[in-house]
Tab-separated table of C-alpha atoms and ligand atoms in Angstrom:
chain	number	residue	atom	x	y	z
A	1	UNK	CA	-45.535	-32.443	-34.347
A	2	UNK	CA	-45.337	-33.681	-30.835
A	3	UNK	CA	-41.927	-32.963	-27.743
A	4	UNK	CA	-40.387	-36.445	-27.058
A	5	UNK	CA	-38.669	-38.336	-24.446
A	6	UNK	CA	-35.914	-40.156	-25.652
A	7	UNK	CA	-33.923	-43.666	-24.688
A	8	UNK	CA	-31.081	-43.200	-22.734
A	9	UNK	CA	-28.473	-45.907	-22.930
A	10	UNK	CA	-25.927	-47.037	-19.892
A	11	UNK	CA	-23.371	-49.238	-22.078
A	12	UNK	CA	-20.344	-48.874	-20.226
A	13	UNK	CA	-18.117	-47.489	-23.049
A	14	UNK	CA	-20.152	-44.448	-22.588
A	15	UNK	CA	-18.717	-40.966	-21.455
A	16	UNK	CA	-19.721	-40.800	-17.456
A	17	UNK	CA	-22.077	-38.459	-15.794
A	18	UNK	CA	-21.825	-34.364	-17.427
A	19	UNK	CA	-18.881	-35.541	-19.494
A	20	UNK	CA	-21.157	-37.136	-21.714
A	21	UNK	CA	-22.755	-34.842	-24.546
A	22	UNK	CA	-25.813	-37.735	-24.179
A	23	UNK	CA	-26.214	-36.300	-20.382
A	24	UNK	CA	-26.242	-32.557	-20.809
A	25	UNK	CA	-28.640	-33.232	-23.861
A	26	UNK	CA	-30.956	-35.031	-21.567
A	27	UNK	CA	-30.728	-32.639	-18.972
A	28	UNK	CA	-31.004	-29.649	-21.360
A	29	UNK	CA	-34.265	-30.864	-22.563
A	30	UNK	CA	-35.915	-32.404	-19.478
A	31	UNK	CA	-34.337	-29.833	-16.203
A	32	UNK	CA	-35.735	-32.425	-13.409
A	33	UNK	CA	-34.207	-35.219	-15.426
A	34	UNK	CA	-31.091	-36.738	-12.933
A	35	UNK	CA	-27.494	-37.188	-13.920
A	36	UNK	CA	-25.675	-39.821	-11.812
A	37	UNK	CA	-22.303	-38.656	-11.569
A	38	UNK	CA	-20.808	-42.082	-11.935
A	39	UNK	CA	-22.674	-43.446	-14.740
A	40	UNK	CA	-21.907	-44.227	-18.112
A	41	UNK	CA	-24.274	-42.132	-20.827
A	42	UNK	CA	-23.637	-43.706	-23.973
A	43	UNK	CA	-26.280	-43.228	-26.293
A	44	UNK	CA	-29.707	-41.447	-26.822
A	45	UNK	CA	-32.270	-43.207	-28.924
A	46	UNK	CA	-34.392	-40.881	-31.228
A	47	UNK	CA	-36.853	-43.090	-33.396
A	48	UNK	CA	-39.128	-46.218	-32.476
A	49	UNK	CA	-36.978	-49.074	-32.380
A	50	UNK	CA	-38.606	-51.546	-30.124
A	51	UNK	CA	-35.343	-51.209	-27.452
A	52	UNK	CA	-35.995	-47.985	-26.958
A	53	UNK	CA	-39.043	-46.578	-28.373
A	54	UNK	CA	-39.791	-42.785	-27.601
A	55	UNK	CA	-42.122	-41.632	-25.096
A	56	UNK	CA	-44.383	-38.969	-26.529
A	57	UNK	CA	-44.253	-36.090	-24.036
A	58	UNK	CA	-47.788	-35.091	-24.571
A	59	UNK	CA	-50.647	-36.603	-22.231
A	60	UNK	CA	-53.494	-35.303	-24.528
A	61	UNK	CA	-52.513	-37.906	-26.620
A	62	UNK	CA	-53.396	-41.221	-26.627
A	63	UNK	CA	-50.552	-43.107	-28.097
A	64	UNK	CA	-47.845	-42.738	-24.943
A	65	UNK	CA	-45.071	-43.863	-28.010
A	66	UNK	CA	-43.327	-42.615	-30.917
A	67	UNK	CA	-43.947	-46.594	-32.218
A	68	UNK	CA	-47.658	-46.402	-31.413
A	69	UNK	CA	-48.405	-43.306	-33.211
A	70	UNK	CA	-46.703	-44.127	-36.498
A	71	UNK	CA	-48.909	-48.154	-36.161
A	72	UNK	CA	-51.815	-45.506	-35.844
A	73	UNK	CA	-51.641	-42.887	-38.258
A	74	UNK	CA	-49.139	-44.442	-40.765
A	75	UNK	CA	-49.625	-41.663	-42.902
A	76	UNK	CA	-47.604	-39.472	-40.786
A	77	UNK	CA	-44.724	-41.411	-42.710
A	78	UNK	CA	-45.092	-39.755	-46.228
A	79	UNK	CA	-47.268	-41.985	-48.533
A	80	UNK	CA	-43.559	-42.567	-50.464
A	81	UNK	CA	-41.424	-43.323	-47.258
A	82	UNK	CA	-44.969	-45.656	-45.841
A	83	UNK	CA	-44.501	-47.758	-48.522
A	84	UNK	CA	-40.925	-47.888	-49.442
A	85	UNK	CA	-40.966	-49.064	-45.845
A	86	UNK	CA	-43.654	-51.007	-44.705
A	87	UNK	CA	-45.503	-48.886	-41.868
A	88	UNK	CA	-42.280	-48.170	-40.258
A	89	UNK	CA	-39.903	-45.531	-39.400
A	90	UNK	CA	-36.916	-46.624	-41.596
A	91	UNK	CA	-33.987	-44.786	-39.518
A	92	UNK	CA	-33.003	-44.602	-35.525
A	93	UNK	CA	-31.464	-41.287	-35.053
A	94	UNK	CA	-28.531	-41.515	-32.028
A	95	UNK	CA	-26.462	-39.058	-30.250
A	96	UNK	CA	-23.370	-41.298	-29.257
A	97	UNK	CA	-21.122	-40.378	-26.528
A	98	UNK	CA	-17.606	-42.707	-26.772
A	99	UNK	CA	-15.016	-42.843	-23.510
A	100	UNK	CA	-13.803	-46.366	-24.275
A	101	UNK	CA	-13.393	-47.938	-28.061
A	102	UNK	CA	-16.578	-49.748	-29.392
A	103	UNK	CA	-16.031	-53.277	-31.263
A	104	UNK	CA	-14.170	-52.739	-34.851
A	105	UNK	CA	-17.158	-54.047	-37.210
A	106	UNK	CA	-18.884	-54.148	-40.394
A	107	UNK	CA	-22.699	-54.323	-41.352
A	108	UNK	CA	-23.392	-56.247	-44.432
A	109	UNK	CA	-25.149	-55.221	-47.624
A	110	UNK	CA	-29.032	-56.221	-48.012
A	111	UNK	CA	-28.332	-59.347	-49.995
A	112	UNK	CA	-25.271	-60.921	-47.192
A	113	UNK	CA	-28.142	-59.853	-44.319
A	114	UNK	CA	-30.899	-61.875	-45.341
A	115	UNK	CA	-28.564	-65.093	-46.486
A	116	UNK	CA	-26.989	-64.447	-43.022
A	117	UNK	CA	-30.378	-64.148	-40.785
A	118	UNK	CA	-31.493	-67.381	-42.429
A	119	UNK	CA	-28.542	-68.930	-41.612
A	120	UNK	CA	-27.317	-68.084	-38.142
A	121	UNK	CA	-30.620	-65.735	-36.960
A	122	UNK	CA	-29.095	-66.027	-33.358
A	123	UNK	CA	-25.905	-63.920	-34.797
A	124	UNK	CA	-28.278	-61.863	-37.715
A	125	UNK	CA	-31.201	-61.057	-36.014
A	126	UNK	CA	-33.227	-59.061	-39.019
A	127	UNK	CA	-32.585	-58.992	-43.189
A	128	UNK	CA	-31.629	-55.841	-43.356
A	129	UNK	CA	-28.975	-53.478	-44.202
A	130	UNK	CA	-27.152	-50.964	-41.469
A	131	UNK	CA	-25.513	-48.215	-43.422
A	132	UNK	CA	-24.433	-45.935	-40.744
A	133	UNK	CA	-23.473	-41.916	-40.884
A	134	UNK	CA	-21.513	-40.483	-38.008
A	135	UNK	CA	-21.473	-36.593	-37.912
A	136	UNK	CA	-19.036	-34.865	-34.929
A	137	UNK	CA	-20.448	-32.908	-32.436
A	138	UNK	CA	-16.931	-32.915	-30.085
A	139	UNK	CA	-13.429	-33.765	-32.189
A	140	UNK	CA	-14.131	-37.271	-32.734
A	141	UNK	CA	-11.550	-40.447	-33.095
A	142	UNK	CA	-12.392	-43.590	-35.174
A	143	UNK	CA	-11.008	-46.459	-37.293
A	144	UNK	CA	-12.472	-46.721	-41.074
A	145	UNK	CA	-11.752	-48.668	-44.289
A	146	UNK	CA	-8.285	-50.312	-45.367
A	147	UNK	CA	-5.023	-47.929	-45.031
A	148	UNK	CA	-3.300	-46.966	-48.557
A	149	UNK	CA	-1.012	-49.887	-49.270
A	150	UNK	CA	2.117	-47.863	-48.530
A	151	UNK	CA	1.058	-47.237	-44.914
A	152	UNK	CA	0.268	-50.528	-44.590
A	153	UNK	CA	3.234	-51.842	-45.952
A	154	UNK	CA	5.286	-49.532	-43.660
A	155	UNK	CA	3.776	-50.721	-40.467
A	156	UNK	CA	4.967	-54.504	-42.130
A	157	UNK	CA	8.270	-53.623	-41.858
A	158	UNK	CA	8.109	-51.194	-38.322
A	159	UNK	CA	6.240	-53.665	-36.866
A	160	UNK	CA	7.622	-57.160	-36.601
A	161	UNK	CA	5.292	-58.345	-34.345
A	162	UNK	CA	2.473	-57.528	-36.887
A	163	UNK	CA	4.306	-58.854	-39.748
A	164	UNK	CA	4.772	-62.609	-37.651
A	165	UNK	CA	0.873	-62.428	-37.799
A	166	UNK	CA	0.534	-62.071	-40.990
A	167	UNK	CA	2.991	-64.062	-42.265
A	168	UNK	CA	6.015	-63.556	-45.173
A	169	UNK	CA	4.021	-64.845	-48.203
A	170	UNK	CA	1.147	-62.785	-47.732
A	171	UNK	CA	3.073	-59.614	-46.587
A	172	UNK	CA	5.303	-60.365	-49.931
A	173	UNK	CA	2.415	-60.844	-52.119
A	174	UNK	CA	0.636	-57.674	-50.769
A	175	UNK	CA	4.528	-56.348	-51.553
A	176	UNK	CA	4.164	-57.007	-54.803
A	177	UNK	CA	1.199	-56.674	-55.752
A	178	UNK	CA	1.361	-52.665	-55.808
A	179	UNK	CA	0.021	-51.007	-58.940
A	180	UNK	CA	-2.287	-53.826	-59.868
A	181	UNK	CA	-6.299	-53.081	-58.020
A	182	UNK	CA	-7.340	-56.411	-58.156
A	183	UNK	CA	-4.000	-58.306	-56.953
A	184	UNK	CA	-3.809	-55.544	-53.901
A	185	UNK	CA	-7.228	-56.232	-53.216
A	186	UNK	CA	-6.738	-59.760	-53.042
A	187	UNK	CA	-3.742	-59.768	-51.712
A	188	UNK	CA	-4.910	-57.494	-48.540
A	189	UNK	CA	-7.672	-59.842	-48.425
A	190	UNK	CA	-4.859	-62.834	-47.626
A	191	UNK	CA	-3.390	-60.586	-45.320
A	192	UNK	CA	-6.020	-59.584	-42.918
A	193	UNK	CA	-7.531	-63.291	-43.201
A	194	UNK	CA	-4.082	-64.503	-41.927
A	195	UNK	CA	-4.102	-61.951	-39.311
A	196	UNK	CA	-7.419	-62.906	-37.959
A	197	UNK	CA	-6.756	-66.546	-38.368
A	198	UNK	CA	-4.308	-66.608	-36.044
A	199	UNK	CA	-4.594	-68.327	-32.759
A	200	UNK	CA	-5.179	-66.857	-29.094
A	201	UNK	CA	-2.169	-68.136	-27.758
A	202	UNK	CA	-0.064	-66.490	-31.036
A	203	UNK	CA	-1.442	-62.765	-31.156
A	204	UNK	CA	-1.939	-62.644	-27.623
A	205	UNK	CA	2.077	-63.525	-27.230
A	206	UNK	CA	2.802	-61.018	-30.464
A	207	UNK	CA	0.415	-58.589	-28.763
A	208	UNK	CA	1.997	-58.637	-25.513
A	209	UNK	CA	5.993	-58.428	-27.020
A	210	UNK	CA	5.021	-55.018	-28.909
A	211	UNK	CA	3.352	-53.482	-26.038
A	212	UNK	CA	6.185	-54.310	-23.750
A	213	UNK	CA	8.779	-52.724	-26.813
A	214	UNK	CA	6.801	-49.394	-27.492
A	215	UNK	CA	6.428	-48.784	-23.586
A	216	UNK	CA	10.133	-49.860	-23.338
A	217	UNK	CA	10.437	-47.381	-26.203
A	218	UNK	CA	8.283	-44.664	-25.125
A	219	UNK	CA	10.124	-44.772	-21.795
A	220	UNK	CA	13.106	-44.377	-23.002
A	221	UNK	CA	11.832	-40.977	-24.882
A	222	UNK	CA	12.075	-42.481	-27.944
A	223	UNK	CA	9.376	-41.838	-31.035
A	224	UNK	CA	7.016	-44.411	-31.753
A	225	UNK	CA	4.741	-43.009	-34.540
A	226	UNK	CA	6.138	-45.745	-36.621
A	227	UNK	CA	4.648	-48.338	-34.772
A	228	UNK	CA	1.779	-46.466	-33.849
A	229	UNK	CA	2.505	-46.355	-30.346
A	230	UNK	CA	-0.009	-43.994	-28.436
A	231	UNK	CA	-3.238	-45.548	-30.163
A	232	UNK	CA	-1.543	-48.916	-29.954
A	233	UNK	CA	-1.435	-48.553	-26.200
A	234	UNK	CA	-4.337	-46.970	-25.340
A	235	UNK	CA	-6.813	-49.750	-27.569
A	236	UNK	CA	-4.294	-52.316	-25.232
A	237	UNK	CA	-5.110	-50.559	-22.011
A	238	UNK	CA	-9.168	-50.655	-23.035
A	239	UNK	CA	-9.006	-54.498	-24.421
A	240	UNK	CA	-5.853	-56.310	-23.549
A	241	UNK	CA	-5.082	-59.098	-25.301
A	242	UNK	CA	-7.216	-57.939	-28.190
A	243	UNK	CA	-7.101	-59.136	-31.828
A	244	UNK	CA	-8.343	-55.644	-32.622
A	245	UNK	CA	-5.246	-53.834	-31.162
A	246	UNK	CA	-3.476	-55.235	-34.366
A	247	UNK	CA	-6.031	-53.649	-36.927
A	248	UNK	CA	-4.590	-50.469	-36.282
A	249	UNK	CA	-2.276	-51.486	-38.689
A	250	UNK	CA	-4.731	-52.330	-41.431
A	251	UNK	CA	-7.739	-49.294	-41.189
A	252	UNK	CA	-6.977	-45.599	-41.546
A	253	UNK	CA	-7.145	-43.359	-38.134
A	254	UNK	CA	-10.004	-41.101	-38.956
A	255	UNK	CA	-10.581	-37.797	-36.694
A	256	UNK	CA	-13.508	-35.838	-37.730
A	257	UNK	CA	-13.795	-31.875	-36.697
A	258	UNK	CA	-17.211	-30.939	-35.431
A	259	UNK	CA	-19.622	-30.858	-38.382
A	260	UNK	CA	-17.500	-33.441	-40.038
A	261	UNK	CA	-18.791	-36.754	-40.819
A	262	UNK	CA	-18.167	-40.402	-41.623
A	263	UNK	CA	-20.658	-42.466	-44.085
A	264	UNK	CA	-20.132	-46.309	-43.179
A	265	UNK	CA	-21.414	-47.790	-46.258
A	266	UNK	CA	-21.739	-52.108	-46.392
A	267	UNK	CA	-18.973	-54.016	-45.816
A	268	UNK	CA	-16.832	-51.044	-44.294
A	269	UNK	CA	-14.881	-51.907	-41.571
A	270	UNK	CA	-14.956	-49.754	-38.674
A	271	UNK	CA	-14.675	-48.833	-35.234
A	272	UNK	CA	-15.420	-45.420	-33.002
A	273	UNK	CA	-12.591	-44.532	-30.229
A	274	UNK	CA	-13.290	-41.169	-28.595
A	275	UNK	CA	-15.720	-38.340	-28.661
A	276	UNK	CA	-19.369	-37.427	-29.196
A	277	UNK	CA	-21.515	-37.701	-32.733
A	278	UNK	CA	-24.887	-37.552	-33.877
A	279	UNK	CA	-25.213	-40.406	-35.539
A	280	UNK	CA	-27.696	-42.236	-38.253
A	281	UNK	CA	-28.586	-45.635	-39.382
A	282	UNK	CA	-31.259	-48.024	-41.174
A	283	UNK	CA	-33.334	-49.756	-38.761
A	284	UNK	CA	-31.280	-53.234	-38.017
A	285	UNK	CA	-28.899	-54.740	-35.453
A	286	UNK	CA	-26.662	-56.964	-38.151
A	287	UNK	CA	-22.936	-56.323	-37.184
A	288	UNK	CA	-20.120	-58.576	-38.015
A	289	UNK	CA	-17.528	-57.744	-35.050
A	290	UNK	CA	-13.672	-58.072	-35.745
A	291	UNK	CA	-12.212	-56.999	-32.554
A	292	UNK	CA	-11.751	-54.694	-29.781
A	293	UNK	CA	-14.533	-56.437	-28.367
A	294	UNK	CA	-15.702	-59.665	-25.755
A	295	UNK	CA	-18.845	-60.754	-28.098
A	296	UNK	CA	-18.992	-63.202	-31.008
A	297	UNK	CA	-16.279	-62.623	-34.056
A	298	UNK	CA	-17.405	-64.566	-37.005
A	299	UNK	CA	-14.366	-64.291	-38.863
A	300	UNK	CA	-15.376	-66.192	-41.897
A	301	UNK	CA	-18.144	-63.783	-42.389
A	302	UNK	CA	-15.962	-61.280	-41.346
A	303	UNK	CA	-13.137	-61.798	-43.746
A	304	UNK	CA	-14.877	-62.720	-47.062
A	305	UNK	CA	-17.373	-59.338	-46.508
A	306	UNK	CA	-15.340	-57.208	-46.151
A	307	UNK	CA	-14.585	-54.104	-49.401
A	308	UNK	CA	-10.696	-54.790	-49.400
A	309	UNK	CA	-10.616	-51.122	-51.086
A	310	UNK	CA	-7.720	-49.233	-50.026
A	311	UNK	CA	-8.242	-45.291	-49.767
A	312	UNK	CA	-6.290	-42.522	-47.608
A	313	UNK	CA	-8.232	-41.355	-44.048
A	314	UNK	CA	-9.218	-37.642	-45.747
A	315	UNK	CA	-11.084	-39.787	-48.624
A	316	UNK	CA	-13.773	-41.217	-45.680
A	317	UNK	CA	-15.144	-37.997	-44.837
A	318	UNK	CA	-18.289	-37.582	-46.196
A	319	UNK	CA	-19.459	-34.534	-48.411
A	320	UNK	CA	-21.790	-32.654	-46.860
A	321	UNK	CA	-23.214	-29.945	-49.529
A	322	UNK	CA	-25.361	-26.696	-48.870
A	323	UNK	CA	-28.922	-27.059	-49.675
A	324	UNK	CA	-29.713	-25.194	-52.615
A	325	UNK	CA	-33.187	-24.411	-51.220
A	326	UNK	CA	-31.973	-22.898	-47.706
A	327	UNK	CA	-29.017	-21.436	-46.969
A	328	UNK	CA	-29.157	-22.463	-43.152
A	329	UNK	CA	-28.890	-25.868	-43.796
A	330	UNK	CA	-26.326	-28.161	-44.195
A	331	UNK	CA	-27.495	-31.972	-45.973
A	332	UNK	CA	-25.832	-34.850	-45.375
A	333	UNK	CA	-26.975	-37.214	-47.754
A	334	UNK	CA	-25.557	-40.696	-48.134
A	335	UNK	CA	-26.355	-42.949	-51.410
A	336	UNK	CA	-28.882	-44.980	-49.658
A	337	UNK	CA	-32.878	-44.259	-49.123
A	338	UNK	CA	-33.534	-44.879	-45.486
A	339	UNK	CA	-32.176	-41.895	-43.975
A	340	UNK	CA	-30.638	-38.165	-44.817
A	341	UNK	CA	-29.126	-35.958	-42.189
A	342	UNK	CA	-29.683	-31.682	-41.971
A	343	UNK	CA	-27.879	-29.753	-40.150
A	344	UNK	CA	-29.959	-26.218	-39.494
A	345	UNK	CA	-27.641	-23.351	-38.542
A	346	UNK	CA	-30.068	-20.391	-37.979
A	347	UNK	CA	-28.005	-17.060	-37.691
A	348	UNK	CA	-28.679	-15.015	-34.596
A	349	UNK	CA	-30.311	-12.285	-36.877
A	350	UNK	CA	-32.960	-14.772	-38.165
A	351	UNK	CA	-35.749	-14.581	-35.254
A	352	UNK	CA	-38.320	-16.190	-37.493
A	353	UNK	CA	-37.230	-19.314	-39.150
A	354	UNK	CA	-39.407	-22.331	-41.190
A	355	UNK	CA	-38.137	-25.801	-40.883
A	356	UNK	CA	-39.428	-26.679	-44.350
A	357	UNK	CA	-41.869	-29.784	-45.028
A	358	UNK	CA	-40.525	-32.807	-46.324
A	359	UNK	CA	-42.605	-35.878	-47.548
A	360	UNK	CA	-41.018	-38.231	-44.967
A	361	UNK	CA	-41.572	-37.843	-40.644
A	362	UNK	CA	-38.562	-36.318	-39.154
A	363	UNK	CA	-37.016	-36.309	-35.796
A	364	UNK	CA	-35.651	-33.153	-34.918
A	365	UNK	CA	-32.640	-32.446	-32.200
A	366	UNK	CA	-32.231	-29.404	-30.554
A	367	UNK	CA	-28.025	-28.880	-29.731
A	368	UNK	CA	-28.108	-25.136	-29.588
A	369	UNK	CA	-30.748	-22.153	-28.388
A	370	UNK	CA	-34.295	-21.569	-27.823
A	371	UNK	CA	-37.600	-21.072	-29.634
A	372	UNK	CA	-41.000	-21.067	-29.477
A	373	UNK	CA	-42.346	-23.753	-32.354
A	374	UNK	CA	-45.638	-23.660	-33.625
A	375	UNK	CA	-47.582	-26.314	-36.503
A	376	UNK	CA	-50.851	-25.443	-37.797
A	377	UNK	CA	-51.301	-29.410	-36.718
A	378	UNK	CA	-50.102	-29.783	-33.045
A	379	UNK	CA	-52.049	-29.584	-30.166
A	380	UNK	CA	-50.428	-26.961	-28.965
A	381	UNK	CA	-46.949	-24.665	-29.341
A	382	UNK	CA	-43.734	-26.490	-27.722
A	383	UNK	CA	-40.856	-24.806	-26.307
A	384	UNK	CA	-37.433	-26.000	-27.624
A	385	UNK	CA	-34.690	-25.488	-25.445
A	386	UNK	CA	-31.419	-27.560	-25.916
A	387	UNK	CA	-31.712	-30.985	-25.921
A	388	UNK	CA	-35.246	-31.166	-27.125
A	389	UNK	CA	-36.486	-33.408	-29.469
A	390	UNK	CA	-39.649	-33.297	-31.421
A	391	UNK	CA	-41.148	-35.764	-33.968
A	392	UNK	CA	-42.540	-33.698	-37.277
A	393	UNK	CA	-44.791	-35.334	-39.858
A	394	UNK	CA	-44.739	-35.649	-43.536
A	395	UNK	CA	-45.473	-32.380	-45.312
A	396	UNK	CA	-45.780	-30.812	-41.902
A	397	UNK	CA	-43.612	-27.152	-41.431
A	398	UNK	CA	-42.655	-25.732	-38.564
A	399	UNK	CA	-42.323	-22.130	-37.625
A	400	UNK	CA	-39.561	-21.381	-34.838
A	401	UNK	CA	-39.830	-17.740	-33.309
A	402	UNK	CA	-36.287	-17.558	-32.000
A	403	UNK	CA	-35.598	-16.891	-28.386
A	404	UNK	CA	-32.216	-16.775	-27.871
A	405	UNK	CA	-29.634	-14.281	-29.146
A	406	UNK	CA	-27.211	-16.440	-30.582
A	407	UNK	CA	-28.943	-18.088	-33.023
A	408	UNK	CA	-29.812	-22.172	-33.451
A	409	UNK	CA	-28.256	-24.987	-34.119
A	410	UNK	CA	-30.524	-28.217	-35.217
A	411	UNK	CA	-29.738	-31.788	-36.210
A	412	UNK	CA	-32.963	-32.975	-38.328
A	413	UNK	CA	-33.272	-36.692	-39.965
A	414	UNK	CA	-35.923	-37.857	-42.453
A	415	UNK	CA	-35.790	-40.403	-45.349
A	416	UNK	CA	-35.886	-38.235	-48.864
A	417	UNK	CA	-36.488	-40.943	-51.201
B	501	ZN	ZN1	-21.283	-49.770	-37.136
């Protein structure tokens, strides 16, 4: 086990200066780092992607990243994970922290990535799958997965400028089609396609006659939950003249308590608004986009990908289970092999504590208290403070003597195959 130094990233939907969870985490685990107070801090990198590989925070040894230790000693992996993976980490763990919305998008499944990066590689720029896991460390806001029918529905008839998007034959098919799966799902399918079909001119005039009528509305003291008012405005206010602004009306509104979490599996459509996660993913950079965003919408793609599914808000948060092996921890384990998230609660009367050893390198984040850790392996003990981050082998434990008096609180991602 070895302390790292982790990417920072300045994208400018990123919570500024100490608002940012990304900030204090950085400063918690390096004291002479410096916050600009102005500055976005959007997201910290744990893992060896090649944007943002980690810098090992050890001079004794040679490699000075987290990338060129693993191309050296691959067998810090796990033989399992080493193989399953070629040589390479398989996950990027993140700590995101959201001011402004990010683009509404999906990732696409491992069969639609590869057909897509031989296509278009300028769009798909890797084969692989992104399943993503979101886990609140601040109340967080986001947009996931198609709206029950009825919702959706309601918003047809509330919302007459959504409804001229999507047209009367679709919005009566989708009307009709209740009770029967496969008709709603291809009916929503029509529905959304027409929506995002539509041109500029069109949604950008629809756009601009509902925000004028809920702030005429809102003005005027009236309620304007049926149109979805408050989010409707505030996505306008962050990308006016947005496509996206309208897909309120198609994904549930998810919030997620601290400790909550959100599994974006493929073809999920989705979008984060507000607050600050941990957050998880396969190693890739494939994202369709489908609003609420300046880049490239391929809305082909976009529209035939997508799981047409509809499911209430509550059914997107993702089980987390105690492990039956500790009861400090906390797994969050999605149904894919590249990555599984712990969360390590250890009680303030716990002083000395074992982070068990898995057969896959972890990356470990400190967000709460202190300890002294120690590895029959490392070069030497580190001190963990909050904010620190330290790489841990396969089959490697870790002893923590506890230092502070109210306990610890750890984030820890590995790939349990
Ligand atoms: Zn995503």
């Amino acid at each position: 086990m070895f302390p790292l130094t982790c990417a920072v990233q300045n994208y400018a939907w990123g919570k500024i200066g100490l608002d940012s969870e990304v900030a204090k985490l950085v400063v918690g685990g390096d004291p002479v780092a410096v916050i600009e107070r102005d500055k976005p801090y959007a997201e910290l990198w744990m893992g060896a992607h090649p944007k943002g590989d980690a810098q090992i925070k050890d001079n004794r040894i040679a490699q000075t990243t987290l990338g060129q230790w693993i191309t050296h000693y691959p067998a810090c992996l796990g033989s399992k994970v080493k193989d399953a993976f070629q040589g390479q980490l398989p996950f990027l763990f993140k700590v995101l922290s959201v001011n402004t919305a990010l683009s509404i998008q999906a990732h696409p499944n491992k069969e639609l990535a590869a057909t897509l990066h031989a296509q278009f590689p300028e769009h798909y720029p890797d084969n692989n799958h992104k399943p993503e896991m979101a886990i609140a460390l601040t109340r967080f806001q986001g947009l996931c997965g198609f709206r029950p029918v009825d919702e959706i529905l309601g918003f047809l008839q509330a919302v007459p400028e959504f409804h001229a998007l999507v047209g009367r034959d679709a919005a009566e098919e989708l009307r009709s089609s209740v009770g029967d799966e496969v008709r709603t799902g291809r009916a929503l399918k029509k529905c959304f396609t027409k929506m995002m079909s539509c041109e500029k001119k069109v949604f950008v005039d629809e756009l601009n006659e509902l925000v004028k009528r809920v702030t005429q509305e809102g003005a005027a003291g009236k309620d304007t939950s049926s149109s979805n008012g408050d989010l409707l405005l505030r996505l306008h206010s962050q990308y006016p003249g947005d496509i996206g602004c309208f897909s309120i009306y198609f994904l549930n509104y998810v919030v997620l308590e601290p400790g909550q979490a959100m599994f974006l599996g493929a073809n999920e459509p989705h979008a984060y608004i507000y607050g600050d996660c941990i957050e998880c993913m396969a190693c890739s950079d494939n994202t369709v986009r489908a609003g609420l965003t300046r880049k490239y919408i391929d809305v082909n793609t976009l529209c035939e990908m997508l799981n047409y599914k509809p499911a209430s808000a509550s059914s997107k948060i993702f089980p987390c289970v105690p492990d039956p092996a500790d009861p400090c921890v906390t797994l969050y384990d999605p149904p894919v092999p590249d990555f599984t998230v712990m969360k390590i609660q250890v009680p303030a009367s716990v002083k000395d504590y074992t982070v068990a050893s898995v057969d896959s390198a972890s990356i470990l984040l400190v967000i709460e208290g202190d300890a002294m850790a120690t590895s029959a392996a490392a070069f030497s003990d580190v001190t963990l403070t909050r904010g620190s981050v330290l790489f841990v082998s396969a089959n490697e434990s870790v002893s923590l003597q506890v230092t502070s008096q109210s306990g610890m609180t750890l984030f820890r991602a590995c790939s349990l195959l």
